[in-house]
mmCIF file of C-alpha atoms in Angstrom:
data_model
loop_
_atom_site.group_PDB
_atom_site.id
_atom_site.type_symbol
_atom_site.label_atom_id
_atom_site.label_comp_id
_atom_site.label_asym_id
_atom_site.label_seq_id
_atom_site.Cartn_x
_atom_site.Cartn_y
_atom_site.Cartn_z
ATOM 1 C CA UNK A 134 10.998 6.766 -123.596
ATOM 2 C CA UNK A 135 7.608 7.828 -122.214
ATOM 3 C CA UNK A 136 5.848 11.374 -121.686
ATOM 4 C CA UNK A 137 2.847 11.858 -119.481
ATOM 5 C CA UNK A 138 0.660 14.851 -120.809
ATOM 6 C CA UNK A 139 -2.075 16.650 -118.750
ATOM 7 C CA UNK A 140 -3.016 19.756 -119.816
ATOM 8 C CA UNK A 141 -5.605 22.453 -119.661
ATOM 9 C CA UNK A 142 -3.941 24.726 -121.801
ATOM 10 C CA UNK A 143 -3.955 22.433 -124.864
ATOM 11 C CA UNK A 144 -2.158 25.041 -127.676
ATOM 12 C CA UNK A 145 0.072 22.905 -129.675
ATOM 13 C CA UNK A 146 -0.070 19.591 -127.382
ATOM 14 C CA UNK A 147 -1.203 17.433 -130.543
ATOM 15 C CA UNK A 148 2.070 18.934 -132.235
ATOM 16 C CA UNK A 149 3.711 17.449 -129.289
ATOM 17 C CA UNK A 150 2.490 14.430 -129.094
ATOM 18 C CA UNK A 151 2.607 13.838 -132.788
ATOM 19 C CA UNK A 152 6.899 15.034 -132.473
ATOM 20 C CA UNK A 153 7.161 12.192 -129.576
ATOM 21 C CA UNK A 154 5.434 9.607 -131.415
ATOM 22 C CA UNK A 155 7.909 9.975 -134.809
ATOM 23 C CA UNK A 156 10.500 10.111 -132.276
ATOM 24 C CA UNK A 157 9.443 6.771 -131.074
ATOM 25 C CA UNK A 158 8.293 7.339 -127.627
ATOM 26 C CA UNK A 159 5.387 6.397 -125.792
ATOM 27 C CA UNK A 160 2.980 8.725 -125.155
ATOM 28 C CA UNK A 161 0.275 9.074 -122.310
ATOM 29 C CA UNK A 162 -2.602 11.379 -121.214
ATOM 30 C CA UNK A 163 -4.961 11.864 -118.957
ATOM 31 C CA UNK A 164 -8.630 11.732 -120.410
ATOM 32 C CA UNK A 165 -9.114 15.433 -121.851
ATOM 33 C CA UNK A 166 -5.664 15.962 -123.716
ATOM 34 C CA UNK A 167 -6.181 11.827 -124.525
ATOM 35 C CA UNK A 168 -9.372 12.877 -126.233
ATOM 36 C CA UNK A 169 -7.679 15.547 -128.282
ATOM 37 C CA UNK A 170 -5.255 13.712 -129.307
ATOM 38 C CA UNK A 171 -7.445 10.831 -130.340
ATOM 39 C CA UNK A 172 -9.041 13.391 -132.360
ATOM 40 C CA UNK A 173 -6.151 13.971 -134.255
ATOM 41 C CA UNK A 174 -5.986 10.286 -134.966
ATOM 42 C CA UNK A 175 -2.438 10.276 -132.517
ATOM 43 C CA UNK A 176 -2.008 6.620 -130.620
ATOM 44 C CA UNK A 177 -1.886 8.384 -127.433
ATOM 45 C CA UNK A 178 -2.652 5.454 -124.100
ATOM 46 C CA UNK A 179 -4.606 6.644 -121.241
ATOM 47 C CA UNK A 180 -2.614 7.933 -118.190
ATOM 48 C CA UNK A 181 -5.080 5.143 -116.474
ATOM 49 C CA UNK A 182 -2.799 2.201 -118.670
ATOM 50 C CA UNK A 183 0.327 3.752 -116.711
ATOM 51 C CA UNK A 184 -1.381 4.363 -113.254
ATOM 52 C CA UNK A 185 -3.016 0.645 -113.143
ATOM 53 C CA UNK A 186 -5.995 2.177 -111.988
ATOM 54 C CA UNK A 187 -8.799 4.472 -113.312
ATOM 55 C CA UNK A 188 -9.795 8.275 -112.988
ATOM 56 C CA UNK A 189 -11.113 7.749 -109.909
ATOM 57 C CA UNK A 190 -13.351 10.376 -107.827
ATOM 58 C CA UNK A 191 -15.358 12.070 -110.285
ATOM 59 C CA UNK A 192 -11.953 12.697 -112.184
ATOM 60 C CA UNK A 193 -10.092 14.493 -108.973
ATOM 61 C CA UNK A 194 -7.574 11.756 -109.122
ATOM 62 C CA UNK A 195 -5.801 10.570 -112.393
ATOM 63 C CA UNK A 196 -1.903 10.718 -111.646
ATOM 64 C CA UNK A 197 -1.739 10.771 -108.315
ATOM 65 C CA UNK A 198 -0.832 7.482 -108.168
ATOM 66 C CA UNK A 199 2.329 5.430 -106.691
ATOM 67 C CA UNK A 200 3.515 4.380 -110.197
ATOM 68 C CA UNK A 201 2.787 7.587 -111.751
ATOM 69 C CA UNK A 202 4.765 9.586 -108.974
ATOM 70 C CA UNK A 203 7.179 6.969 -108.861
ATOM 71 C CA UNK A 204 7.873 6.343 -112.695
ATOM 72 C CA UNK A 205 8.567 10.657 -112.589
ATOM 73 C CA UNK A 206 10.574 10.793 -109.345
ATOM 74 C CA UNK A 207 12.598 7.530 -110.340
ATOM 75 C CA UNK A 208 16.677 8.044 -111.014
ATOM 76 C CA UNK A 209 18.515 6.246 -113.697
ATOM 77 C CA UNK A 210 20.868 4.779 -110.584
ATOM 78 C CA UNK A 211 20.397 0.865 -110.513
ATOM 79 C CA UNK A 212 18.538 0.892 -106.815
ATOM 80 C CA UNK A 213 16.149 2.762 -108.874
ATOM 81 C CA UNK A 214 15.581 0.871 -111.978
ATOM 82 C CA UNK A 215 15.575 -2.071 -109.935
ATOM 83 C CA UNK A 216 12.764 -1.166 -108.166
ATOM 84 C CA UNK A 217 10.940 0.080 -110.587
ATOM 85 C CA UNK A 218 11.317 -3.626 -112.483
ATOM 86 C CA UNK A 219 10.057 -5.029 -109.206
ATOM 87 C CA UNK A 220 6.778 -3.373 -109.315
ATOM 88 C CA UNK A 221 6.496 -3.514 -113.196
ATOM 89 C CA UNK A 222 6.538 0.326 -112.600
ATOM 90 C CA UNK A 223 7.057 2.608 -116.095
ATOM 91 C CA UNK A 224 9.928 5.214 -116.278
ATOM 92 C CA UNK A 225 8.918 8.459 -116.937
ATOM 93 C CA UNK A 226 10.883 10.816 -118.987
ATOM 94 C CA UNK A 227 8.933 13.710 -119.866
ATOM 95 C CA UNK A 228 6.240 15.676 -118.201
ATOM 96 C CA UNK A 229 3.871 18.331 -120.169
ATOM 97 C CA UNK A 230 1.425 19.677 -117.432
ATOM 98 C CA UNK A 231 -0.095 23.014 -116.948
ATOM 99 C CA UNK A 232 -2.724 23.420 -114.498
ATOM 100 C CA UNK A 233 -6.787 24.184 -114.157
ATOM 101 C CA UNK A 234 -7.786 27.631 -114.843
ATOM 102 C CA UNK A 235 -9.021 29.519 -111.863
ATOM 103 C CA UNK A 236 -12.102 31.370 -111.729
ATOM 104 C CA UNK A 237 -11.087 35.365 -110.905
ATOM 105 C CA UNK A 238 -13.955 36.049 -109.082
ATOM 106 C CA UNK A 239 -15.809 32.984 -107.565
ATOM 107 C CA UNK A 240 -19.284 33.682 -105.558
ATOM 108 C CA UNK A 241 -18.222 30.725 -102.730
ATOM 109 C CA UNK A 242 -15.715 28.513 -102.106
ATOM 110 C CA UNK A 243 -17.482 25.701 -103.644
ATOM 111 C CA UNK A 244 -17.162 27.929 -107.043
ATOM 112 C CA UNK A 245 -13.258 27.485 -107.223
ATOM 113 C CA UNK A 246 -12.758 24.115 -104.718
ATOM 114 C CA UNK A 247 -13.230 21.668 -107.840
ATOM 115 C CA UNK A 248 -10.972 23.874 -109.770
ATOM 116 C CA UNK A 249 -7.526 23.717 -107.359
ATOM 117 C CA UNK A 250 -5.475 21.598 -109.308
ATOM 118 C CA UNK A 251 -3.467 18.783 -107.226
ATOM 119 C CA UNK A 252 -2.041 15.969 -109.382
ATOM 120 C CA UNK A 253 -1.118 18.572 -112.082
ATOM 121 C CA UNK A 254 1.448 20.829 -109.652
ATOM 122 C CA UNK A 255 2.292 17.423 -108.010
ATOM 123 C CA UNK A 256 3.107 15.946 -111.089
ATOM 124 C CA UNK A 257 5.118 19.018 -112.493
ATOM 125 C CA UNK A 258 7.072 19.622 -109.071
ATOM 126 C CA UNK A 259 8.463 15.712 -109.310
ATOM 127 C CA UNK A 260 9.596 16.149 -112.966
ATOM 128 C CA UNK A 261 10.862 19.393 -112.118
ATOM 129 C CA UNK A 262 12.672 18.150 -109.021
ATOM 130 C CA UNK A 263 13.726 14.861 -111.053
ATOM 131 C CA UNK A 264 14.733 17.579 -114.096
ATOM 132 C CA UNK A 265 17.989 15.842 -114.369
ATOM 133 C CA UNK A 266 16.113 12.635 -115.510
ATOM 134 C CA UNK A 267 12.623 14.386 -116.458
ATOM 135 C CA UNK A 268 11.836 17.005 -118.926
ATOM 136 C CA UNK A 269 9.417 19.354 -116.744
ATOM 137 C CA UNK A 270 7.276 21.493 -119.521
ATOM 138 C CA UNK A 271 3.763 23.451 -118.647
ATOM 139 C CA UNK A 272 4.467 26.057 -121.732
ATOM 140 C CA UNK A 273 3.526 25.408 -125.166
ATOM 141 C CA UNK A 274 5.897 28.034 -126.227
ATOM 142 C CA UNK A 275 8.208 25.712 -124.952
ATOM 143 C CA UNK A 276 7.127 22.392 -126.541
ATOM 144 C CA UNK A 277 8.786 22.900 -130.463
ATOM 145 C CA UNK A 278 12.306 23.886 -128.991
ATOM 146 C CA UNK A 279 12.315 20.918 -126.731
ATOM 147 C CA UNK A 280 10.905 18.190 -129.871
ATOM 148 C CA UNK A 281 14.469 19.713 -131.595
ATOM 149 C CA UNK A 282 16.432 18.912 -128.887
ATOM 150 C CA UNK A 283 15.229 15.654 -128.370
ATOM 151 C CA UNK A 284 15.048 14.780 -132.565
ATOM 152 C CA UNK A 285 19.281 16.011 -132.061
ATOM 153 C CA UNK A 286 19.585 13.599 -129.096
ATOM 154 C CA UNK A 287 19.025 14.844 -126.013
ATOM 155 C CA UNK A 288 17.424 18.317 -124.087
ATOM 156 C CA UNK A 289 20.800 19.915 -122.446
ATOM 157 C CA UNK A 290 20.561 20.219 -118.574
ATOM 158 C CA UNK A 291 21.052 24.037 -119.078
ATOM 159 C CA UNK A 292 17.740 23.410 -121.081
ATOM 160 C CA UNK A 293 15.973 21.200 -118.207
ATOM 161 C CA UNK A 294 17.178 24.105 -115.588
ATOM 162 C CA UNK A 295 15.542 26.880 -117.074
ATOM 163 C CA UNK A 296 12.126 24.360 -117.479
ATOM 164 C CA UNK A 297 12.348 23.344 -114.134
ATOM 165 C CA UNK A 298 12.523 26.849 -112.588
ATOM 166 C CA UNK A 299 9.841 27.688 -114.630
ATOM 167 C CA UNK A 300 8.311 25.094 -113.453
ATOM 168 C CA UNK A 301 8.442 25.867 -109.784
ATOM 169 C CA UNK A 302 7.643 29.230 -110.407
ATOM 170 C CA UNK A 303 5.049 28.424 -112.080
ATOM 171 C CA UNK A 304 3.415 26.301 -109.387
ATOM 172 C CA UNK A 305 4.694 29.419 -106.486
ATOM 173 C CA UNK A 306 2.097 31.450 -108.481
ATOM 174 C CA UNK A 307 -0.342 29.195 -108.910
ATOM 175 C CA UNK A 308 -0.333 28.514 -105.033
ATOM 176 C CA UNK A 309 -0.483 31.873 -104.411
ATOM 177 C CA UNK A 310 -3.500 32.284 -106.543
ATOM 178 C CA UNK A 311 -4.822 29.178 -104.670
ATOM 179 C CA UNK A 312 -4.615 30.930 -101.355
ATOM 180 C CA UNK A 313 -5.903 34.709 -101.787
ATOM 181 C CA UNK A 314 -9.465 32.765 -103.716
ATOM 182 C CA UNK A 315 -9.245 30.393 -100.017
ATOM 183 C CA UNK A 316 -8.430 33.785 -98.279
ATOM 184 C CA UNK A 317 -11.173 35.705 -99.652
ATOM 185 C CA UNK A 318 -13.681 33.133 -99.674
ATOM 186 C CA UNK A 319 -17.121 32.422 -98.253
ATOM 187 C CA UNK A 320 -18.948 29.239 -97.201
#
């Protein structure tokens, strides 16, 4: 089993690596919640390990990567799997993600453009479309009541419903918020 953790928020994401790890999974993040968890003295891999390529771009792209997207979006149907063997491309079955913090009242559009989040919505939409397969999670509240569900065996799809529609509202907000600062903003 493998999660892929990016977060911002990072309440509790050590706790939730840490639960993964004694549950035997492998764990990987991008460089900031990596960091943390390295802190922590957690064997956490660097998203980078599972992309097959580096943060590239000054860090603006770390999962947006065909075997990221690809090890999220995959089924457990054998067309799937098969592929995914074919291009020595990882599974993915767990997605913690929540998103850049947006400034509430930036001077210019080149205050806020670094901080519009794209691989962390793109990365939480496919797990939360793929929910059946993919545990979506961008709330920390939400991160002890999934580790029990997974130490008893599996998280119920009633369970990866209510994540996934948080999920997607989650993301309709933060889109929203992404177009009144484009809206309102000045060169």
């Amino acid at each position: 089993m493998l999660a892929v953790l990016g977060v911002s928020d990072k309440r509790g994401i050590d706790v939730l690596a840490r639960g993964l790890l004694d549950l035997g999974w492998d764990v990987v993040a991008t460089e900031g919640t990596q960091r943390l968890c390295a802190e922590a003295g957690l064997p956490v891999r660097a998203v980078a390990d599972l992309a097959g390529v580096p943060t590239l771009l000054g860090g603006r792209v770390k999962t947006l990567t065909v075997s990221v997207m690809a090890g999220i979006l995959a089924r457990d149907d054998e067309s799937d799997l098969a592929e995914l063997s074919r291009y020595d491309i990882t599974r993915v079955d767990l997605v913690a993600c929540n998103y850049y913090r947006l400034p509430t009242d930036p001077a210019s559009f080149a205050d806020f453009r670094e901080k519009v989040d794209i691989g962390g919505p793109a990365m939480l939409r496919a797990a939360a479309k793929n929910c059946a397969h993919v545990v979506p999670l961008t709330d920390p509240d939400d991160y002890a009541g999934v580790l029990e569900q997974l130490a008893a065996g599996e998280v119920p799809v009633a369970t990866r419903l209510a994540l996934a529609a948080k999920a997607f509202r989650i993301s309709a907000e933060y889109e929203q918020a992404v177009a009144e600062l484009y809206a309102g903003a000045t060169a």
